Short mmCIF file of C-alpha atoms in Angstrom, two decimals:
data_model
loop_
_atom_site.label_atom_id
_atom_site.label_comp_id
_atom_site.label_asym_id
_atom_site.label_seq_id
_atom_site.Cartn_x
_atom_site.Cartn_y
_atom_site.Cartn_z
CA MET H 1 -5.97 2.43 15.26
CA ASP H 2 -9.13 0.89 13.65
CA THR H 3 -8.43 -2.47 11.93
CA LEU H 4 -9.54 -3.35 8.41
CA ASN H 5 -12.28 -5.96 8.55
CA ILE H 6 -12.77 -7.18 5.05
CA SER H 7 -12.32 -10.96 5.42
CA ALA H 8 -15.65 -11.77 3.79
CA GLY H 9 -14.55 -9.69 0.73
CA LEU H 10 -11.20 -11.53 0.60
CA VAL H 11 -13.01 -14.89 0.67
CA ALA H 12 -15.24 -13.85 -2.09
CA ALA H 13 -12.43 -12.57 -4.22
CA ALA H 14 -10.39 -15.74 -3.88
CA ALA H 15 -13.52 -17.78 -4.78
CA CYS H 16 -14.14 -15.98 -8.07
CA SER H 17 -10.40 -16.42 -9.12
CA PRO H 18 -9.28 -19.37 -11.16
CA MET H 19 -6.06 -19.53 -9.27
CA ARG H 20 -6.78 -19.86 -5.47
CA PHE H 21 -4.31 -18.78 -2.78
CA ASP H 22 -5.05 -18.94 0.86
CA SER H 23 -3.84 -15.76 2.28
CA ALA H 24 -4.77 -16.55 5.89
CA ALA H 25 -2.72 -19.77 6.16
CA VAL H 26 0.45 -17.91 7.49
CA ASP H 27 2.06 -18.95 10.73
CA GLU H 28 3.19 -15.54 12.11
CA GLY H 29 4.89 -17.02 15.22
CA SER H 30 8.63 -17.14 15.65
CA GLY H 31 8.79 -20.62 14.19
CA ASP H 32 12.48 -21.30 14.90
CA LEU H 33 11.89 -24.95 15.69
CA GLY H 34 13.10 -27.02 12.83
CA LYS H 35 14.48 -24.02 10.79
CA VAL H 36 17.83 -24.36 9.07
CA SER H 37 19.90 -21.93 10.92
CA ASP H 38 22.66 -21.33 8.29
CA GLU H 39 20.71 -20.63 5.25
CA ALA H 40 18.43 -17.68 4.49
CA TYR H 41 16.11 -15.87 2.10
CA VAL H 42 17.42 -12.20 1.77
CA THR H 43 15.72 -9.08 0.56
CA LEU H 44 16.35 -5.35 0.61
CA ALA H 45 14.28 -2.27 1.39
CA THR H 46 15.53 1.28 1.03
CA ASP H 47 12.46 3.12 2.32
CA ASP H 48 9.06 2.42 3.90
CA THR H 49 7.28 1.96 0.66
CA TYR H 50 9.33 -0.88 -0.55
CA SER H 51 9.26 -2.33 2.95
CA LEU H 52 5.51 -2.99 2.22
CA GLY H 53 6.58 -5.29 -0.63
CA ALA H 54 9.19 -6.94 1.64
CA LEU H 55 6.65 -7.61 4.26
CA VAL H 56 4.26 -9.24 1.87
CA LEU H 57 7.16 -11.29 0.58
CA ALA H 58 8.05 -12.40 4.06
CA TYR H 59 4.51 -13.49 4.69
CA SER H 60 4.30 -15.37 1.46
CA LEU H 61 7.38 -17.29 2.48
CA LYS H 62 5.84 -17.95 5.97
CA ARG H 63 2.63 -19.27 4.12
CA VAL H 64 4.57 -21.92 2.28
CA HIS H 65 6.28 -23.02 5.43
CA THR H 66 9.79 -22.29 4.48
CA SER H 67 12.38 -23.79 6.80
CA ARG H 68 15.04 -21.05 6.11
CA GLN H 69 15.66 -17.83 7.91
CA LEU H 70 14.25 -14.56 6.61
CA VAL H 71 16.59 -11.68 6.51
CA ILE H 72 16.13 -8.02 5.33
CA LEU H 73 18.74 -5.38 4.54
CA ILE H 74 17.54 -1.93 5.22
CA THR H 75 18.98 1.65 5.08
CA ASN H 76 18.64 4.42 7.40
CA THR H 77 15.73 5.88 5.50
CA VAL H 78 13.48 3.28 6.93
CA THR H 79 11.47 4.67 9.78
CA PRO H 80 11.59 3.19 13.34
CA GLN H 81 7.94 2.18 13.10
CA MET H 82 8.52 0.25 9.92
CA ARG H 83 11.60 -1.29 11.39
CA SER H 84 9.40 -2.61 14.33
CA LEU H 85 7.15 -4.25 11.82
CA LEU H 86 10.02 -5.82 9.84
CA SER H 87 11.34 -7.24 12.92
CA GLN H 88 8.10 -9.08 13.53
CA ALA H 89 8.16 -10.71 9.98
CA PHE H 90 11.87 -11.33 9.67
CA ASP H 91 14.34 -13.26 11.65
CA MET H 92 17.02 -10.62 11.18
CA VAL H 93 16.88 -6.95 10.23
CA GLU H 94 20.30 -5.72 9.21
CA GLU H 95 20.96 -2.05 8.53
CA VAL H 96 23.50 -1.20 5.88
CA ASN H 97 24.62 2.32 5.01
CA LEU H 98 24.20 3.52 1.46
CA LEU H 99 27.04 6.10 1.68
CA ASP H 100 29.14 5.88 4.90
CA SER H 101 32.10 8.19 4.97
CA ARG H 102 33.91 5.84 7.40
CA ASP H 103 33.91 3.12 4.63
CA PRO H 104 36.73 3.55 2.07
CA ALA H 105 34.71 1.42 -0.41
CA ASN H 106 31.68 3.72 -0.09
CA LEU H 107 34.02 6.87 -0.58
CA ALA H 108 35.28 5.36 -3.75
CA LEU H 109 31.67 5.10 -5.07
CA MET H 110 30.39 8.45 -3.93
CA ASN H 111 31.23 9.78 -7.50
CA ARG H 112 29.09 6.98 -8.97
CA PRO H 113 25.54 7.83 -7.98
CA GLU H 114 24.08 5.32 -10.37
CA LEU H 115 25.57 2.55 -8.34
CA GLY H 116 24.06 3.68 -4.98
CA VAL H 117 21.29 1.02 -4.74
CA THR H 118 23.63 -1.40 -6.37
CA PHE H 119 26.14 -0.92 -3.58
CA THR H 120 23.40 -1.48 -0.95
CA LYS H 121 22.41 -4.77 -2.56
CA LEU H 122 26.02 -6.09 -2.68
CA HIS H 123 25.96 -6.09 1.22
CA CYS H 124 24.10 -9.33 1.03
CA TRP H 125 27.54 -11.03 0.35
CA ARG H 126 28.64 -9.81 3.92
CA LEU H 127 26.07 -12.12 5.61
CA VAL H 128 28.85 -14.59 6.36
CA GLN H 129 27.07 -16.19 9.28
CA PHE H 130 25.07 -18.11 6.51
CA LYS H 131 26.71 -20.63 4.19
CA LYS H 132 24.16 -20.00 1.41
CA CYS H 133 21.36 -17.59 0.67
CA VAL H 134 18.66 -16.83 -1.85
CA PHE H 135 18.30 -13.07 -2.67
CA MET H 136 14.81 -11.94 -3.71
CA ASP H 137 13.75 -8.42 -4.64
CA SER H 138 11.09 -6.89 -2.47
CA ASP H 139 8.69 -6.87 -5.54
CA THR H 140 8.61 -10.56 -5.73
CA LEU H 141 5.91 -13.03 -4.29
CA VAL H 142 6.16 -16.66 -3.33
CA LEU H 143 3.30 -18.91 -4.40
CA GLN H 144 4.82 -22.34 -3.67
CA ASN H 145 7.63 -23.51 -1.37
CA CYS H 146 10.88 -23.16 -3.14
CA ASP H 147 13.45 -24.27 -0.55
CA GLU H 148 15.05 -26.54 -3.13
CA LEU H 149 16.88 -23.46 -4.33
CA PHE H 150 19.33 -23.97 -1.70
CA SER H 151 20.68 -27.11 -3.36
CA ARG H 152 21.82 -24.93 -6.25
CA GLU H 153 25.24 -23.31 -6.69
CA GLU H 154 26.34 -19.71 -6.80
CA LEU H 155 25.41 -17.90 -9.09
CA SER H 156 22.18 -19.59 -10.00
CA ALA H 157 19.44 -17.46 -11.55
CA VAL H 158 16.72 -17.27 -14.10
CA PRO H 159 17.55 -16.00 -17.68
CA ASP H 160 16.26 -12.41 -18.22
CA VAL H 161 13.28 -12.25 -20.62
CA GLY H 162 14.80 -9.18 -22.31
CA TRP H 163 18.15 -10.74 -23.02
CA PRO H 164 18.29 -14.48 -22.11
CA ASP H 165 22.19 -14.52 -22.17
CA CYS H 166 21.93 -12.47 -19.03
CA PHE H 167 20.33 -13.52 -15.73
CA ASN H 168 17.60 -11.54 -13.95
CA SER H 169 18.90 -10.33 -10.56
CA GLY H 170 15.47 -10.30 -8.96
CA VAL H 171 16.05 -13.91 -7.62
CA PHE H 172 19.54 -15.57 -7.39
CA VAL H 173 21.43 -18.04 -5.23
CA PHE H 174 24.73 -16.88 -3.66
CA VAL H 175 27.23 -17.84 -1.04
CA PRO H 176 28.18 -15.00 1.35
CA SER H 177 31.84 -14.16 1.39
CA GLU H 178 33.80 -10.95 2.35
CA SER H 179 36.30 -11.77 -0.44
CA THR H 180 33.45 -11.83 -3.01
CA TYR H 181 32.06 -8.68 -1.54
CA ASN H 182 35.35 -6.86 -1.77
CA ALA H 183 35.93 -8.20 -5.37
CA LEU H 184 32.48 -6.92 -6.45
CA ILE H 185 33.18 -3.53 -4.91
CA ASP H 186 36.58 -3.26 -6.68
CA PHE H 187 34.93 -4.41 -10.03
CA ALA H 188 32.17 -1.74 -9.61
CA LYS H 189 34.63 0.89 -8.98
CA GLU H 190 36.58 0.02 -12.11
CA HIS H 191 33.85 -0.99 -14.54
CA GLY H 192 30.55 0.31 -13.19
CA SER H 193 27.43 -1.27 -14.70
CA PHE H 194 25.99 -1.30 -18.24
CA ASP H 195 22.50 -0.81 -17.00
CA GLY H 196 23.24 1.66 -14.14
CA LYS H 197 22.40 4.86 -16.04
CA TYR H 198 18.69 4.13 -17.03
CA PRO H 199 16.64 5.05 -13.97
CA LEU H 200 13.72 5.95 -16.31
CA LEU H 201 13.80 2.42 -17.53
CA TYR H 202 13.97 1.09 -13.94
CA CYS H 203 17.58 -0.25 -14.52
CA TRP H 204 19.51 0.44 -11.17
CA GLY H 205 22.73 -1.25 -12.03
CA ASP H 206 22.88 -4.36 -9.98
CA GLN H 207 21.92 -6.64 -12.79
CA GLY H 208 24.38 -5.30 -15.29
CA LEU H 209 27.12 -5.26 -12.66
CA LEU H 210 26.44 -8.78 -11.57
CA ASN H 211 26.20 -10.21 -15.08
CA MET H 212 29.55 -8.49 -15.88
CA TYR H 213 31.16 -10.05 -12.80
CA PHE H 214 29.65 -13.46 -13.27
CA LYS H 215 30.38 -13.22 -17.10
CA ASP H 216 30.61 -16.99 -17.64
CA TRP H 217 26.96 -17.65 -16.36
CA ALA H 218 25.51 -17.92 -19.75
CA ARG H 219 27.84 -20.70 -20.99
CA LYS H 220 29.81 -22.42 -18.15
CA ASP H 221 27.22 -24.51 -16.32
CA ILE H 222 23.61 -24.99 -17.46
CA THR H 223 22.67 -26.22 -14.00
CA ARG H 224 22.94 -22.66 -12.86
CA HIS H 225 20.20 -21.68 -15.22
CA LEU H 226 17.02 -21.83 -12.99
CA SER H 227 13.60 -22.47 -14.44
CA PHE H 228 11.49 -19.56 -15.25
CA ILE H 229 9.05 -20.71 -12.50
CA TYR H 230 11.36 -19.22 -9.95
CA ASN H 231 11.25 -15.80 -11.33
CA MET H 232 8.17 -15.41 -13.51
CA ASN H 233 7.60 -11.92 -15.02
CA SER H 234 4.14 -10.97 -13.87
CA ASN H 235 3.43 -9.70 -17.45
CA VAL H 236 4.03 -13.17 -19.05
CA ALA H 237 0.31 -13.97 -19.17
CA TYR H 238 0.05 -10.98 -21.54
CA THR H 239 3.13 -11.55 -23.58
CA TYR H 240 3.04 -15.30 -23.95
CA LEU H 241 -0.52 -16.50 -22.94
CA PRO H 242 -0.36 -20.02 -24.39
CA ALA H 243 2.71 -20.89 -22.24
CA TYR H 244 1.23 -19.35 -19.20
CA LYS H 245 -1.92 -21.41 -19.60
CA GLN H 246 0.23 -24.58 -19.94
CA PHE H 247 2.80 -23.96 -17.17
CA GLY H 248 1.36 -21.18 -15.05
CA ARG H 249 0.35 -23.49 -12.17
CA ASP H 250 3.90 -24.57 -11.65
CA VAL H 251 5.07 -21.02 -11.06
CA LYS H 252 6.71 -20.67 -7.55
CA ILE H 253 7.87 -17.05 -7.45
CA VAL H 254 6.23 -14.08 -9.27
CA HIS H 255 8.21 -10.87 -10.04
CA PHE H 256 6.46 -7.58 -10.50
CA LEU H 257 8.79 -6.02 -12.85
CA GLY H 258 8.46 -2.39 -14.00
CA ALA H 259 7.41 0.97 -12.73
CA VAL H 260 3.93 0.00 -11.44
CA LYS H 261 4.32 -2.28 -8.40
CA PRO H 262 1.41 -4.02 -6.64
CA TRP H 263 1.03 -1.19 -3.96
CA HIS H 264 0.48 1.26 -6.76
CA HIS H 265 -2.73 -0.39 -7.80
CA MET H 266 -6.25 0.62 -6.54
CA PHE H 267 -7.99 -1.65 -4.07
CA ASN H 268 -11.70 -1.75 -3.51
CA LEU H 269 -12.09 -1.71 0.24
CA LEU H 270 -15.81 -2.58 0.13
CA THR H 271 -15.57 -5.66 -2.18
CA GLY H 272 -11.94 -6.88 -1.28
CA HIS H 273 -10.86 -6.71 -4.96
CA VAL H 274 -7.83 -5.16 -6.62
CA GLN H 275 -8.44 -2.80 -9.56
CA PRO H 276 -5.60 -3.40 -12.03
CA GLN H 277 -4.30 -0.21 -13.85
CA GLY H 278 -4.39 0.07 -17.55
CA ASP H 279 -3.70 -3.21 -19.32
CA SER H 280 -2.78 -5.03 -16.13
CA GLN H 281 -5.93 -7.21 -16.03
CA HIS H 282 -4.03 -10.12 -17.09
CA MET H 283 -2.08 -10.39 -13.82
CA PHE H 284 -5.18 -10.01 -11.69
CA ASP H 285 -4.73 -13.34 -9.81
CA HIS H 286 -1.26 -12.53 -8.59
CA LEU H 287 -2.09 -8.87 -7.75
CA GLN H 288 -5.10 -10.06 -5.85
CA PHE H 289 -3.13 -12.54 -3.85
CA TRP H 290 -0.59 -9.78 -3.02
CA TRP H 291 -3.24 -7.60 -1.72
CA GLU H 292 -4.99 -10.34 0.33
CA LEU H 293 -1.72 -10.95 1.98
CA PHE H 294 -1.21 -7.24 2.56
CA MET H 295 -4.63 -6.54 3.94
CA THR H 296 -4.48 -9.67 6.11
CA HIS H 297 -1.11 -9.52 7.56
CA VAL H 298 0.40 -6.03 6.88
CA GLN H 299 -2.15 -3.23 6.75
CA PRO H 300 -3.71 -3.77 10.07
CA LYS H 301 -0.31 -3.39 11.83
CA LEU H 302 0.89 -0.19 9.99
CA PHE H 303 1.54 2.96 11.96
CA PRO H 304 0.49 6.44 10.92
CA GLU H 305 4.07 7.53 11.47
CA CYS H 306 5.45 5.41 8.72
CA ALA H 307 6.68 7.37 5.81
CA GLY H 308 4.84 7.94 2.49
CA LEU H 309 2.33 5.41 1.19
CA ALA H 310 2.83 3.21 4.24
CA GLY H 311 1.63 5.94 6.56
CA GLU H 312 -1.47 6.79 4.41
CA MET H 313 -2.42 3.06 4.07
CA SER H 314 -2.46 2.70 7.88
CA LYS H 315 -5.24 5.10 8.19
CA LEU H 316 -7.64 3.46 5.81
CA THR H 317 -10.53 1.44 7.16
CA ILE H 318 -13.96 0.24 5.90
CA LYS H 319 -15.50 2.79 8.36
CA THR H 320 -13.58 5.54 6.57
CA ALA H 321 -14.85 4.52 3.18
CA GLU H 322 -18.36 4.22 4.37
CA GLU H 323 -18.25 7.65 6.05
CA LEU H 324 -16.92 9.18 2.90
CA ARG H 325 -19.64 7.70 0.86
CA GLN H 326 -22.32 9.01 3.32
CA PHE H 327 -21.07 12.46 3.19
CA GLY H 328 -20.38 12.49 -0.44
CA ALA H 329 -16.62 13.31 -0.08
CA GLY H 330 -16.09 11.65 -3.39
CA GLN H 331 -17.91 14.45 -5.09
CA HIS H 332 -15.51 17.07 -3.77
CA VAL H 333 -12.82 16.56 -6.25
CA VAL H 334 -10.77 18.91 -8.41
CA GLY H 335 -12.82 20.27 -11.15
CA GLY H 336 -15.78 17.95 -10.20
CA SER H 337 -14.15 15.12 -12.16
CA GLU H 338 -16.78 12.50 -13.15
CA ALA H 339 -14.13 9.90 -13.52
CA ARG H 340 -13.00 10.58 -9.85
CA GLN H 341 -16.67 10.23 -8.69
CA TYR H 342 -16.96 6.99 -10.63
CA ALA H 343 -13.83 5.68 -8.92
CA TRP H 344 -15.20 6.49 -5.50
CA GLU H 345 -18.45 4.68 -6.43
CA ARG H 346 -16.37 1.68 -7.16
CA GLY H 347 -14.45 1.97 -3.96
CA GLN H 348 -11.16 2.99 -5.52
CA ILE H 349 -9.04 5.21 -3.25
CA ASP H 350 -6.24 7.70 -4.34
CA TYR H 351 -4.28 7.02 -1.13
CA LEU H 352 -1.64 9.76 -1.58
CA GLY H 353 -3.75 12.33 -3.49
CA GLU H 354 -7.21 13.67 -3.16
CA ASP H 355 -8.18 10.89 -0.75
CA ALA H 356 -5.12 11.09 1.50
CA PHE H 357 -6.10 10.81 5.04
CA ALA H 358 -5.50 14.54 5.78
CA ASN H 359 -8.06 15.33 3.19
CA ILE H 360 -10.38 12.70 4.27
CA GLN H 361 -10.32 14.17 7.87
CA LYS H 362 -10.85 17.75 6.63
CA LYS H 363 -13.95 16.77 4.62
CA LEU H 364 -15.47 14.74 7.51
CA ASP H 365 -15.00 17.57 9.97
CA THR H 366 -16.52 20.07 7.48
CA ALA H 367 -19.40 17.73 6.94
CA MET H 368 -20.01 17.18 10.68
CA THR H 369 -19.69 20.84 11.74
CA THR H 370 -21.62 22.42 9.08
CA PRO H 371 -25.26 23.00 10.35
CA ALA H 372 -27.97 21.44 8.33
CA GLU H 373 -30.09 23.80 6.28
CA PRO H 374 -33.83 23.80 7.35
CA PRO H 375 -36.24 22.20 5.00
CA LEU H 376 -37.70 24.52 2.56
CA SER H 377 -41.42 25.48 3.45
CA LYS H 378 -43.96 26.51 0.95
CA ALA H 379 -44.00 30.26 0.82
CA ALA H 380 -47.29 32.12 0.93
CA PRO H 381 -48.08 33.92 -2.19
CA GLN H 382 -46.91 37.65 -2.12
CA LYS H 383 -49.62 40.37 -2.18
CA GLN H 384 -49.83 42.64 -5.03
CA SER H 385 -49.24 46.31 -4.32
CA GLY H 386 -52.57 47.83 -3.17
CA GLU H 387 -54.37 44.46 -2.93
CA GLN H 388 -56.72 44.25 0.09
CA PRO H 389 -56.68 41.17 2.30
CA LYS H 390 -59.49 38.72 1.61
CA SER H 391 -62.05 37.93 3.95
CA LYS H 392 -62.69 34.42 5.18
CA LYS H 393 -65.78 34.06 3.07
CA GLN H 394 -63.92 35.30 -0.03
CA ALA H 395 -61.03 32.95 0.73
CA LYS H 396 -63.48 29.95 0.73
CA LYS H 397 -64.78 30.97 -2.68
#
């Protein structure tokens, strides 16, 4: 597989950004020397697409030289090819079953489909080989070392921006325990979750459930309220710009909340710049850094056999983009869309749609196998009916 060679573009992108992050400064070795063996950062991926986020998260932690173990929980929907990549980035890859008929707790929850992902996330409490862990959603990104979180107690978390009496479950400190896990499962079976029935709002139940279980978090101990810098909503620059300008450089963890994740944004292969969708321009710096890490440490290693977006992204190279521009593939769009052509001129790729690799290959094959039309020659004027051919002398006149 061809690798993506856009290092010059990435350097240029970083240079023009007011917030600079060095995406290349990542030690990808095992690095066990000096690591704390009984504490870990933990994340979760239920498919290959969210594994992309998990991989970038892992490399962002390596970049800041964390001294803790990196652990990821996965389900059986993650492909073997993606598992291979995860095992290179994480110290431990642990498969957990979303619904396992051999597990009585799972059987009890099979009638509660809204708690499916929640139940998977609760498996983090079963990592009893560690004395303390920090859970981080796979759509988070570490900007600065945050190992000091391991000095905090369970359950330490950042207040949620939507309802600050609740904590946001994208980042939290916890102590693995089978008894806590079992208690959470029993609680889920009995009470469910107040935010588990709103998938269209991207509420999957874990935050409501955990806030109900740790119900004294808001009032009991203020030391368990983490600073916003440990779980900053990526939209904050838009919603509260003055505070972001004042405190933004202190941020250690960014959380890309909402439906549109970093991997959903367009990326200009030729310039190395992300193209934020809609009104996302305000979070350009963090999106750019996410993509730089992805392009440097993840994309070159992807397999075509990976599922969904991960498989499509594995096939994109600068060579592909240049070939398409040469053959004008961007012009062959549904309805001859001018907007689509403009997107191609800017190097924006619709990875899973019109510009999926299967379509790319088809267009290239067609362009290379279709014989070129001969150049048009000037046709001699046709003779009128009954006209006699002119002599050479007449022609000279």
